[in-house]
Coordinates of C-alpha atoms and ligand atoms in Angstrom, one line a residue:
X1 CA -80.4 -150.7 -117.5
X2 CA -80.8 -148.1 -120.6
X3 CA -84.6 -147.8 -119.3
X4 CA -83.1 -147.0 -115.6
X5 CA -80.7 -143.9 -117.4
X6 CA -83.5 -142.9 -119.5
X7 CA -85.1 -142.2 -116.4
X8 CA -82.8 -140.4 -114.7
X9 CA -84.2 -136.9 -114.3
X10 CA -82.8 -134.0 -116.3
X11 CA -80.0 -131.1 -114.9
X12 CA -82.7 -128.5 -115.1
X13 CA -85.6 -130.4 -114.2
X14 CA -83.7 -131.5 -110.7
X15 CA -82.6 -127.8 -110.4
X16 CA -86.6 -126.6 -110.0
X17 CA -87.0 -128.8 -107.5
X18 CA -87.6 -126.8 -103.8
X19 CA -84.7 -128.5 -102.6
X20 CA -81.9 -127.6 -104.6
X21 CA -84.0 -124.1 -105.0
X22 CA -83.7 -123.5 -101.6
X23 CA -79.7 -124.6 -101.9
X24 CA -78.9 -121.9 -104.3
X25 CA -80.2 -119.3 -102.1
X26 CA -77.4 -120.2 -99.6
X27 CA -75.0 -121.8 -102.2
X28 CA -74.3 -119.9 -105.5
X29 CA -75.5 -121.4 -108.6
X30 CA -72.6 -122.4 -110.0
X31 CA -71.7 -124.6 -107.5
X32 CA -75.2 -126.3 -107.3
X33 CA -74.9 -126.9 -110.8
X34 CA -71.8 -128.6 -110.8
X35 CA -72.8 -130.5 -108.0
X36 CA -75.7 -131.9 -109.7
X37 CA -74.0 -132.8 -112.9
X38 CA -71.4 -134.7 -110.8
X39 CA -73.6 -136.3 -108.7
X40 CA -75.6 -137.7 -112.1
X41 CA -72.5 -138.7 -113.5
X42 CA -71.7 -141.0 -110.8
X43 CA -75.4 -142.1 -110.2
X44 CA -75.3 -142.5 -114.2
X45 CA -71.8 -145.2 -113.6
X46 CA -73.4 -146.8 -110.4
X47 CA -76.3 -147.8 -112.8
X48 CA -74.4 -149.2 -115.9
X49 CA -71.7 -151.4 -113.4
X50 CA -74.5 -152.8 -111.2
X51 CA -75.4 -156.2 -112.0
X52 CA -79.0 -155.6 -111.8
X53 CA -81.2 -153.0 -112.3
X54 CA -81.0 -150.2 -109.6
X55 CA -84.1 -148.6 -108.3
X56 CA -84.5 -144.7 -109.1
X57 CA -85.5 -142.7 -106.1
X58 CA -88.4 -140.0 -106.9
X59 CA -87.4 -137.3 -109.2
X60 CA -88.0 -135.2 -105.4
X61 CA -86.0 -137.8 -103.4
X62 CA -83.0 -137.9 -105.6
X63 CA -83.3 -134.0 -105.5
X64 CA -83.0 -133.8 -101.7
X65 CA -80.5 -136.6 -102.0
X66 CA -78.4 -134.2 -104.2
X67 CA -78.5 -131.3 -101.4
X68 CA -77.5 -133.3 -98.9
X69 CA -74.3 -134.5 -100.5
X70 CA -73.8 -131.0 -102.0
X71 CA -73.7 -129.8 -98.8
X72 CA -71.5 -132.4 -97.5
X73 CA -68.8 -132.0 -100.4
X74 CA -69.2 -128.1 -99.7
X75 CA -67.9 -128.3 -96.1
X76 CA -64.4 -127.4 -95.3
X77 CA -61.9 -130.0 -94.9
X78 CA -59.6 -127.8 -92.4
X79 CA -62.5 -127.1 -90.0
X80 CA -62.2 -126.6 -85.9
X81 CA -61.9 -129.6 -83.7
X82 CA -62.9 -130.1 -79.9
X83 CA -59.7 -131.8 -78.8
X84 CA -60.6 -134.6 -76.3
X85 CA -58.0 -136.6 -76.9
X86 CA -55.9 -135.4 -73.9
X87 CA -52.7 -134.3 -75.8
X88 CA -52.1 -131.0 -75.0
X89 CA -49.9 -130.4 -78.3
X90 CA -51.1 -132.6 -80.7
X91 CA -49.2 -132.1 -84.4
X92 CA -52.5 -133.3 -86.1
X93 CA -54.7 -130.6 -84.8
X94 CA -52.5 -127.9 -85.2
X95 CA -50.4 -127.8 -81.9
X96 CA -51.1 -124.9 -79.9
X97 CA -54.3 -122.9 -79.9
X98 CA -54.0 -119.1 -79.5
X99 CA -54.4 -116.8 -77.2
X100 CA -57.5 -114.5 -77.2
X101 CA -55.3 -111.5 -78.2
X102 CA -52.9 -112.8 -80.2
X103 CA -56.5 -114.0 -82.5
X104 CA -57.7 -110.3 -82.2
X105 CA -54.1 -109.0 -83.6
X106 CA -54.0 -111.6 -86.8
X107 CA -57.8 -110.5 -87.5
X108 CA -57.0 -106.7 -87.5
X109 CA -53.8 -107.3 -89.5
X110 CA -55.2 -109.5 -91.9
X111 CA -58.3 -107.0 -92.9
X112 CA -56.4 -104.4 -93.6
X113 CA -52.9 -103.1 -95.3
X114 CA -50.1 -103.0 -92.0
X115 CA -46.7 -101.1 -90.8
X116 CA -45.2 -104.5 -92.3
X117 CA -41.7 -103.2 -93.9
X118 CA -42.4 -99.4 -92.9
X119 CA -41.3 -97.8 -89.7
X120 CA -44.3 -95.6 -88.9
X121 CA -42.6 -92.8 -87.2
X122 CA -39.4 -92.2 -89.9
X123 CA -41.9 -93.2 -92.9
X124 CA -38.8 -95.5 -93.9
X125 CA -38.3 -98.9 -94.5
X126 CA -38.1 -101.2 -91.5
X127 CA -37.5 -105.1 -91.3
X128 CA -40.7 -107.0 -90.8
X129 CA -39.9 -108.6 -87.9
X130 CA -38.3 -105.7 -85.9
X131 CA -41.2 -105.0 -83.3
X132 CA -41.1 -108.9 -82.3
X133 CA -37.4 -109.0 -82.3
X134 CA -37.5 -106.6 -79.4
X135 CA -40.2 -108.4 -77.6
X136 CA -37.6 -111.7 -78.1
X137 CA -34.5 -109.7 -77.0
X138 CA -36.4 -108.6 -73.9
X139 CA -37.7 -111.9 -73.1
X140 CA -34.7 -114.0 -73.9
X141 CA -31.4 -111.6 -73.6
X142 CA -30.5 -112.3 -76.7
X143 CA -28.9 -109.3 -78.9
X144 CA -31.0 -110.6 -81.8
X145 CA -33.7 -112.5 -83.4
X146 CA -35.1 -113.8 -86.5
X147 CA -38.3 -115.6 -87.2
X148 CA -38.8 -118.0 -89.7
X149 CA -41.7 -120.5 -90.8
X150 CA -41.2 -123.4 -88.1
X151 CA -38.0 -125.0 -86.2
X152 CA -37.1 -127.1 -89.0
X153 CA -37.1 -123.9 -91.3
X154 CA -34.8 -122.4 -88.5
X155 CA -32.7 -125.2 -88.2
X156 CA -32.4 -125.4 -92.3
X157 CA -31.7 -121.6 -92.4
X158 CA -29.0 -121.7 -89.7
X159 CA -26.9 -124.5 -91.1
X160 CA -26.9 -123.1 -94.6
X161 CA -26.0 -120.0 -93.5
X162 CA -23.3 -119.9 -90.7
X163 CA -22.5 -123.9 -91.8
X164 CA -22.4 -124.9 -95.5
X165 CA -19.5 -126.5 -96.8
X166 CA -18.3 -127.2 -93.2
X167 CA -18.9 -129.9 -90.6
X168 CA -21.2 -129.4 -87.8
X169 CA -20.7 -131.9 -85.2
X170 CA -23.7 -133.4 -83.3
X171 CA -23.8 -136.6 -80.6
X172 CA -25.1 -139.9 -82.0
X173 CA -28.1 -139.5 -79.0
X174 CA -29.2 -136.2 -80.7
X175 CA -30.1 -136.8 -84.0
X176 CA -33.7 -136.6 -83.5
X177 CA -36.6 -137.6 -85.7
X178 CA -39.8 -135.5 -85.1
X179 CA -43.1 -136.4 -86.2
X180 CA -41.6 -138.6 -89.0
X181 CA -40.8 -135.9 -91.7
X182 CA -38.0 -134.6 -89.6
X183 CA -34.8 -135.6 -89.3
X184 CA -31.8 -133.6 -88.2
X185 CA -29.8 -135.5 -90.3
X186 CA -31.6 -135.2 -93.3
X187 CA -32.1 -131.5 -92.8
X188 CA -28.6 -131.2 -92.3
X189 CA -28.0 -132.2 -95.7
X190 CA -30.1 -130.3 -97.2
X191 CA -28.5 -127.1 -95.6
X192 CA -25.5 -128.1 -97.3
X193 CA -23.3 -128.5 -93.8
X194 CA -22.1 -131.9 -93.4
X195 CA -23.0 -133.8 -90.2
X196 CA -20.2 -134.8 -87.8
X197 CA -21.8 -137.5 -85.7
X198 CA -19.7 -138.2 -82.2
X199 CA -20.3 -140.7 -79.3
X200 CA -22.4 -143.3 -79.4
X201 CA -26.1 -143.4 -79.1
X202 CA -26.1 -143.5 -75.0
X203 CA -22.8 -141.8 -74.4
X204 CA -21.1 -139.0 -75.3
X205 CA -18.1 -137.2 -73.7
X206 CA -16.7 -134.1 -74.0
X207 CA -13.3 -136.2 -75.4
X208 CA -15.6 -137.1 -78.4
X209 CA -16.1 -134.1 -79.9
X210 CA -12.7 -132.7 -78.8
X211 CA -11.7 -135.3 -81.0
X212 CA -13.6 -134.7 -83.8
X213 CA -13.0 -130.9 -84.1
X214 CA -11.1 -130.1 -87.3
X215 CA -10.3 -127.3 -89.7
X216 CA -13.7 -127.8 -91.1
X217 CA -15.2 -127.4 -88.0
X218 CA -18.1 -124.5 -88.5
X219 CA -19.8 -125.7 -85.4
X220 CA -20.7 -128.0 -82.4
X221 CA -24.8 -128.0 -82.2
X222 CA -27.0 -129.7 -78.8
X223 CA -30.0 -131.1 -80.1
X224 CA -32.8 -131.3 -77.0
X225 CA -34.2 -134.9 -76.9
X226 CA -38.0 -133.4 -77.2
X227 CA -39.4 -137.2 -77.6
X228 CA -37.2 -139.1 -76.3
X229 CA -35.3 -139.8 -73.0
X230 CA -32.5 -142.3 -73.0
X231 CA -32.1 -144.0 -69.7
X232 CA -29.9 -146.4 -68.0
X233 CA -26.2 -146.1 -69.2
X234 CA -25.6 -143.2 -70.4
X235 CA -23.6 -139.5 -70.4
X236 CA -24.1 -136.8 -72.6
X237 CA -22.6 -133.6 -72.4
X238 CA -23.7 -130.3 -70.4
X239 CA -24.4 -127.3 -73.0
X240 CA -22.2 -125.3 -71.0
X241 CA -19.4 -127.4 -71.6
X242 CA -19.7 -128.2 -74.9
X243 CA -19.9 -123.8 -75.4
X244 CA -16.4 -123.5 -73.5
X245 CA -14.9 -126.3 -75.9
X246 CA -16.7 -124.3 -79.0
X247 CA -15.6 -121.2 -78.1
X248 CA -11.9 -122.2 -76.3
X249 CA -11.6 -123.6 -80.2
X250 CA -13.1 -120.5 -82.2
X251 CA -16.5 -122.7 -83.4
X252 CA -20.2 -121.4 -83.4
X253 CA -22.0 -123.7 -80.5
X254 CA -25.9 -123.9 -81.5
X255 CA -28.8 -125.2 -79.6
X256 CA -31.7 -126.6 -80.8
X257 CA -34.1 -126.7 -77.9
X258 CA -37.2 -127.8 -79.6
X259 CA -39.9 -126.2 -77.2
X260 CA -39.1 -123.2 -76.6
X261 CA -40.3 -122.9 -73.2
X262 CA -40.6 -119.2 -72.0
X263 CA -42.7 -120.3 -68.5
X264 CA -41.6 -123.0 -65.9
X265 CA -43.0 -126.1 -66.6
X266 CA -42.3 -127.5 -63.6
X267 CA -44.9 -126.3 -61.9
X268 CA -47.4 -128.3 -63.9
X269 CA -44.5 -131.5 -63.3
X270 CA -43.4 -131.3 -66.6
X271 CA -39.5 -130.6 -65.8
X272 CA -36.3 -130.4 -67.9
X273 CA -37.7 -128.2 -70.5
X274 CA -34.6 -125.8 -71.7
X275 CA -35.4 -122.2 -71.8
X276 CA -34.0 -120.2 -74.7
X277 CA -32.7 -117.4 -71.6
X278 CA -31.2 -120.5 -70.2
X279 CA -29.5 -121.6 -73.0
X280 CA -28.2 -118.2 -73.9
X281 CA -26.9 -117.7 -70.4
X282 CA -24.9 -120.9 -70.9
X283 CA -23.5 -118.7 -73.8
X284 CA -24.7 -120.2 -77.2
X285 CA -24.4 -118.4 -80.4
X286 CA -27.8 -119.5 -81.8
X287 CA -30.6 -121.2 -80.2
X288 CA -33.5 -122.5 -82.3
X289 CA -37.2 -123.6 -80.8
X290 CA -40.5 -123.6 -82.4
X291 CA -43.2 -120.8 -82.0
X292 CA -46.5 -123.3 -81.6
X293 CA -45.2 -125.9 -78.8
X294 CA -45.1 -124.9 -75.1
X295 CA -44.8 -121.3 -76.1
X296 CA -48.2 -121.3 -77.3
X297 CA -47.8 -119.3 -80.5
X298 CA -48.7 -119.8 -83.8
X299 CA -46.8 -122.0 -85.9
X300 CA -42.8 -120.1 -86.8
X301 CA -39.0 -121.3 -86.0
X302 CA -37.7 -118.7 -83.3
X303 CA -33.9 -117.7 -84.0
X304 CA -32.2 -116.0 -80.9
X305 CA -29.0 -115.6 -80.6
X306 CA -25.5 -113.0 -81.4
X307 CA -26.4 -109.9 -83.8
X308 CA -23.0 -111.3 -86.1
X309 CA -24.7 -114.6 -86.4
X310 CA -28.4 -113.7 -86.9
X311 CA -27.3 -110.7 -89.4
X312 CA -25.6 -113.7 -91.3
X313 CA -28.8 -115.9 -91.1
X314 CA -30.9 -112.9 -92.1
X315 CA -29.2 -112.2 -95.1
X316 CA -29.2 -115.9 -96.9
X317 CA -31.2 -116.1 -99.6
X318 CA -32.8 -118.8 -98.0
X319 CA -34.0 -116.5 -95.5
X320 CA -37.1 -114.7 -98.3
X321 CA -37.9 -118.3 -98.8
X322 CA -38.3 -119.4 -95.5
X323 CA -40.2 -116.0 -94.2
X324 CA -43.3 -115.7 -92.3
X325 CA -46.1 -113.4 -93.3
X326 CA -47.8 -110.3 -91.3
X327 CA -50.5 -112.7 -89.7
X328 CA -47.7 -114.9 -88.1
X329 CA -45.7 -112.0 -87.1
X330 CA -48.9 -110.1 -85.5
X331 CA -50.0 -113.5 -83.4
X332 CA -46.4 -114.0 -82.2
X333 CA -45.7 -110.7 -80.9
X334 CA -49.0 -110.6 -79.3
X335 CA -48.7 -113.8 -77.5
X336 CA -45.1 -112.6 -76.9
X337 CA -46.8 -109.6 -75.2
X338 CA -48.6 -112.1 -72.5
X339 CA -45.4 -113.7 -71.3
X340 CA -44.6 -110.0 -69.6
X341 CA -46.9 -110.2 -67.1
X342 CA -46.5 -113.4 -65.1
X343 CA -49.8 -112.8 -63.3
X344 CA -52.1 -113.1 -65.9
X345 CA -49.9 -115.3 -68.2
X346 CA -51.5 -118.8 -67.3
X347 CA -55.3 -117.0 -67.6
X348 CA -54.3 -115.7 -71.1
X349 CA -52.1 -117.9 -73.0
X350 CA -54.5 -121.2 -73.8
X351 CA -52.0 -123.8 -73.6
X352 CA -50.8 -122.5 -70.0
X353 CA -54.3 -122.5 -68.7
X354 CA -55.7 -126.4 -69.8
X355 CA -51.9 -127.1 -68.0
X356 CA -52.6 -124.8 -65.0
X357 CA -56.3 -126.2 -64.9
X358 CA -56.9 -128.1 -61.8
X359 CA -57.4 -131.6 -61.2
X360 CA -60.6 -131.3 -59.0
X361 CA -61.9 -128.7 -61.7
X362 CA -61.6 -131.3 -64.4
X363 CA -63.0 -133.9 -62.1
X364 CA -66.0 -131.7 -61.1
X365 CA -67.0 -131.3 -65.1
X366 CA -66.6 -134.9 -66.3
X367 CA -69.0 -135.6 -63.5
X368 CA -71.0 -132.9 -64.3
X369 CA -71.0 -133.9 -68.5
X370 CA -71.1 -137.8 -67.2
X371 CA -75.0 -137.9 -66.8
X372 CA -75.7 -135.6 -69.4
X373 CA -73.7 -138.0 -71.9
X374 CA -75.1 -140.6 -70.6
X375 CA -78.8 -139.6 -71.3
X376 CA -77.9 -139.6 -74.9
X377 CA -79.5 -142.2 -77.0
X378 CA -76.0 -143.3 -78.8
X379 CA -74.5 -144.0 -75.4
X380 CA -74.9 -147.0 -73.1
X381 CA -72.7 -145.9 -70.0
X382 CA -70.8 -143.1 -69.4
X383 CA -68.5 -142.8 -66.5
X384 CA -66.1 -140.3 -64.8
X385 CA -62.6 -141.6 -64.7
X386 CA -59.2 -140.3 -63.5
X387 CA -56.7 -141.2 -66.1
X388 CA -53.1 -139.4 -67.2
X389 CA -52.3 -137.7 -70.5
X390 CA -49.1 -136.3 -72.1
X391 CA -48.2 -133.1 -73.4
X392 CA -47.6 -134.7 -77.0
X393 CA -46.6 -132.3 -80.7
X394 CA -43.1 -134.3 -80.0
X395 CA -42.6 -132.8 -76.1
X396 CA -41.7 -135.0 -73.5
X397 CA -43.4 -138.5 -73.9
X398 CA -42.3 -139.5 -70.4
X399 CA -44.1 -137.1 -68.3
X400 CA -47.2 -137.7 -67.4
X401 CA -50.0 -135.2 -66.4
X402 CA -52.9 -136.3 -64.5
X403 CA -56.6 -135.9 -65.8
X404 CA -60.2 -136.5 -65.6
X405 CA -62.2 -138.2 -68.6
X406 CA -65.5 -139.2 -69.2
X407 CA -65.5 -142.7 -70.8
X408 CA -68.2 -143.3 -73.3
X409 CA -69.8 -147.0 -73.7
X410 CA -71.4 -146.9 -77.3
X411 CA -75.3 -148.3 -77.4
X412 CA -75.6 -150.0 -80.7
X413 CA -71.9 -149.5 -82.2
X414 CA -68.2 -150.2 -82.4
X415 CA -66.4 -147.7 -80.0
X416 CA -64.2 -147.3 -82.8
X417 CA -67.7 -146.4 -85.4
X418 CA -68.8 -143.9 -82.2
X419 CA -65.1 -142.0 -82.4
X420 CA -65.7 -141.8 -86.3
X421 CA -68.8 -140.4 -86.0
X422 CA -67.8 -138.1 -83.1
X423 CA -65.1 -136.8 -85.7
X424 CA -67.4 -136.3 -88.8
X425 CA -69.6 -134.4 -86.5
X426 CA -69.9 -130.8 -86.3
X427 CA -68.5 -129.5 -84.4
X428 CA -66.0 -132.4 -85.1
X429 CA -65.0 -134.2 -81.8
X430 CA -61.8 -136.0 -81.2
X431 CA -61.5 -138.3 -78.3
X432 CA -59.2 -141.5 -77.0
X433 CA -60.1 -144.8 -78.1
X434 CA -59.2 -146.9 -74.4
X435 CA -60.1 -150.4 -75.0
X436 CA -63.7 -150.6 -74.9
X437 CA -64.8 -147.1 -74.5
X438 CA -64.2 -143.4 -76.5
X439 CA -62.5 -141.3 -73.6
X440 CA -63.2 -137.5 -73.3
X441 CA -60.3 -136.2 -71.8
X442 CA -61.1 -133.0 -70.5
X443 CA -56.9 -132.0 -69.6
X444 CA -57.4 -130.6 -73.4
X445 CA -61.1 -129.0 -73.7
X446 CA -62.0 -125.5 -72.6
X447 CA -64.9 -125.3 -69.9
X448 CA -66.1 -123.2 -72.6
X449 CA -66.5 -126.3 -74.5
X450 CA -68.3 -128.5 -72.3
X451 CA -72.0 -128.4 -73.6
X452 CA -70.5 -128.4 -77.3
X453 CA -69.4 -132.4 -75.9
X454 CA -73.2 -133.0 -75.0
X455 CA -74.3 -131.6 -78.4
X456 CA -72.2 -133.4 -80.7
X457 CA -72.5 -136.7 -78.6
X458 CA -76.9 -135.9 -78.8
X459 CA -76.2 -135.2 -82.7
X460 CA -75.0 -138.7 -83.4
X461 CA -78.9 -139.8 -82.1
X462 CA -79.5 -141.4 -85.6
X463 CA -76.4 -143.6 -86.3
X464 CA -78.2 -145.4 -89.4
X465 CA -79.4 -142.3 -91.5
X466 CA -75.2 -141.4 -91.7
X467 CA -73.7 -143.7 -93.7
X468 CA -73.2 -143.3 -97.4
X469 CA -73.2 -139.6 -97.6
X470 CA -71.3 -139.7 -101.2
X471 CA -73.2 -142.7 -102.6
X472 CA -75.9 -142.0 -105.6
X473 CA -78.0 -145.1 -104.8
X474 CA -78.0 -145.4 -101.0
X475 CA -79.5 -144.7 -97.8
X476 CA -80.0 -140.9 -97.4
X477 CA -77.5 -139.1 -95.1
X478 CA -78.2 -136.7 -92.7
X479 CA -77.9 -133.0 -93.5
X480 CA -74.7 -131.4 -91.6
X481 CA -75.9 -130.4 -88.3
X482 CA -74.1 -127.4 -86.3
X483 CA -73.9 -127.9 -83.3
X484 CA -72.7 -125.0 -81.7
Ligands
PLP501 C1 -40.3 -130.0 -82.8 C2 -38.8 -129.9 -83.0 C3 -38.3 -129.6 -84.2 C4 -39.2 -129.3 -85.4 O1 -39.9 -128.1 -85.2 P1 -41.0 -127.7 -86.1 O2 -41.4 -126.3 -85.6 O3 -42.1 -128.7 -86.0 O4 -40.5 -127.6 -87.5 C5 -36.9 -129.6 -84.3 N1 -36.1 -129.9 -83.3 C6 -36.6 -130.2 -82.1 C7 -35.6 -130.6 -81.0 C8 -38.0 -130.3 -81.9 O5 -38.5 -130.6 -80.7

């Protein structure tokens, strides 16, 4: 074993070697450094736990060997994805994508300084979000608006503010969990308002919170049932309603749609999403709704609602900490732009256009991609298939939109090793595991895409050579390939 370490080669006689020389000229030296001493130390542990003597690669071999995995630790862990799994609004790859514009408004803000806090024409201070609160009072009818980091931010900032101390009463149906680290209850407390739960989980009347009002009654809230539907035996009770019984009683009524829908989904099937001009036409004080589901922002909690009520939620101090920055701001005002022009809307706004894509259009490319997938050495068979997808990112579980996959038979693999591979690829490639096959769902990849699907599915050619990336003494691993 000694004899095995003594023979390890040396930091600087591995950094003359042409491959790590040719590393540094793309990678700074620093970081090819450290990569080699780290990549010794854990060849230099591998050695003294194996049983027996391991067998040193070439001083040349172990040099390349060290590039490669350089490389690999060097890549980005948030990277961009080619999302064929179907979900239109999936929480793990960031919800929704943006629009064209609203990308070319973040870039120019973000290179250089920006009329954030300074009103251009007066030269005085302003409030950061004024030019989108107009953009929101126009869309919505709202007399104000705040914007915050996401819903649950919103939801947090509203309750502290117009809420703490007090009871806010919510149905037993309505206390959502979203995505697991979301719970209204939980974020309830943390406002500082104390929940009020009324009803029962399938029922509740108007009687119930009647009942429940009190002198410590701040407010009655509607929670929208994003990712759930309860079915069968059941009531709840109309937002309008449940507004005349707030206001008839001098309470705040607040509405936390969830979506934020600003477009009618029902076109695309998808129906009974509330519309924050809906909900404020129904007359409640405060509606809440995330920026990155079906409106197709970036990622913020929308506030809309009474000038009294949003002045108050503005001015808590949880308000600085809760703020979004000029990059969120410039995306959401410029896809806020898009939604004023209802003809070009679905062409512009990402989301709206894989929704708005048609069914013999997706059906045409998957058997268009299916032969070219086919012809590549991992695959076996790969077939066109209608299937159905959901909009998913915690929208409406139940409502199914049709689709057109291409489903992948692997040649000398797991289906489960071919996604894994799919995903470590570059680009990296998410599809649907479906029994016995890796679906490509094309309801949630751009035509722009397409080829990038053939690339990445070509790339995986040598599935051996892959393995064991980060391992000192094994098989060599592939260099990152980019295929785009
Ligand atoms: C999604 C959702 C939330 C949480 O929104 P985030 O923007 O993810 O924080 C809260 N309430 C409802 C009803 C939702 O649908």
């Amino acid at each position: 074993m000694s004899n095995v370490l003594r023979n390890i080669p040396s930091v600087n006689e591995l950094l003359e070697s042409a491959a790590l020389r040719k590393l540094m000229e793309r990678a700074s030296r620093s970081v090819v450094v450290s990569g080699v001493r780290d990549f010794l130390g854990n060849l230099r542990s591998e050695v003294q736990s194996a049983a027996a003597d391991i067998k040193l690669p070439t001083a040349t071999e172990l040099a390349e060997r060290i590039a490669r995995w350089i490389q690999h630790e060097e890549q980005p862990t948030l990277r961009s994805v080619v999302n064929a799994t179907g979900i239109l609004l999936h929480t793990g790859l960031g919800r929704a994508p943006l629009a064209e514009d609203a990308v070319t408004a973040l870039v120019e803000i973000a290179r250089d300084y920006a009329s954030l806090e300074v009103d251009l024409t007066t030269g005085q201070r302003s409030q950061r979000i004024a030019a989108v609160e107009r953009l929101l009072i126009q869309l919505t009818g709202a007399e104000a608006a705040a914007v915050v980091n996401n819903n649950a931010g919103a939801t947090l900032l509203t309750l502290a503010a117009l809420a703490t101390g007090r009871e806010v009463i919510v149905s037993r149906g309505q206390l959502v969990e979203i995505g697991g680290s979301y719970r209204l209850p939980e974020v309830m407390q943390a406002s500082g308002a104390r929940l009020r739960e009324v009803g029962t989980t399938n029922k509740t009347r108007l009687a119930d919170y009647q009942a429940a009002i009190c002198d410590d009654t701040a407010a009655l809230m509607h929670v929208h049932t994003s990712n759930y539907v309860l079915e069968g035996f059941v009531e709840s009770t109309p937002l309008t309603d449940l507004v005349a019984l707030a206001h008839r009683e001098h309470r705040l009524a607040i509405d936390d749609i969830g979506s934020g829908a600003l477009w009618d989904f029902g076109r695309y099937g998808i129906g009974g999403e509330p519309r924050p001009q809906d909900s404020l036409a129904c007359g409640a004080d405060v509606v809440l709704m995330s920026g990155d589901k079906l409106l197709g922002g970036p990622q913020c909690g929308i506030i809309v609602g009474q000038r009294a009520c949003i002045d108050a939620i503005v001015r808590h101090p949880l308000a600085r900490a809760l703020r979004v920055d000029k990059l969120t701001l410039a995306a959401l005002a410029a896809t806020l732009r898009l939604y004023r022009d209802p003809d070009t809307v679905e062409e512009k706004i990402p989301l709206l256009t894989l929704l708005s894509t048609s069914v013999d259009n997706l059906q045409l490319r998957a058997e268009r991609l299916a032969p070219q997938l086919a012809a590549c050495p991992a695959i076996a068979a790969a077939t066109p298939r209608s299937d159905t997808t959901y909009l998913g990112g915690g929208s409406v579980p139940t409502q199914q939109i049709p689709t057109w996959c291409v489903a992948l038979t692997p040649a000398h693999e797991s289906v489960d090793s071919l996604a894994a591979r799919l995903r470590r690829g570059h680009p990296a490639v998410m599809g649907r595991v479906h029994r016995e096959t890796l679906l490509l769902d094309l309801r949630s990849v751009f035509a722009r895409q397409d080829q990038l699907l053939v690339k990445a599915v070509q790339a995986l050619a040598n599935h051996e050579t892959e393995k064991a990336a980060t391992s000192a003494t094994g098989p060599p691993a592939d260099p990152p390939q980019d295929a785009s």
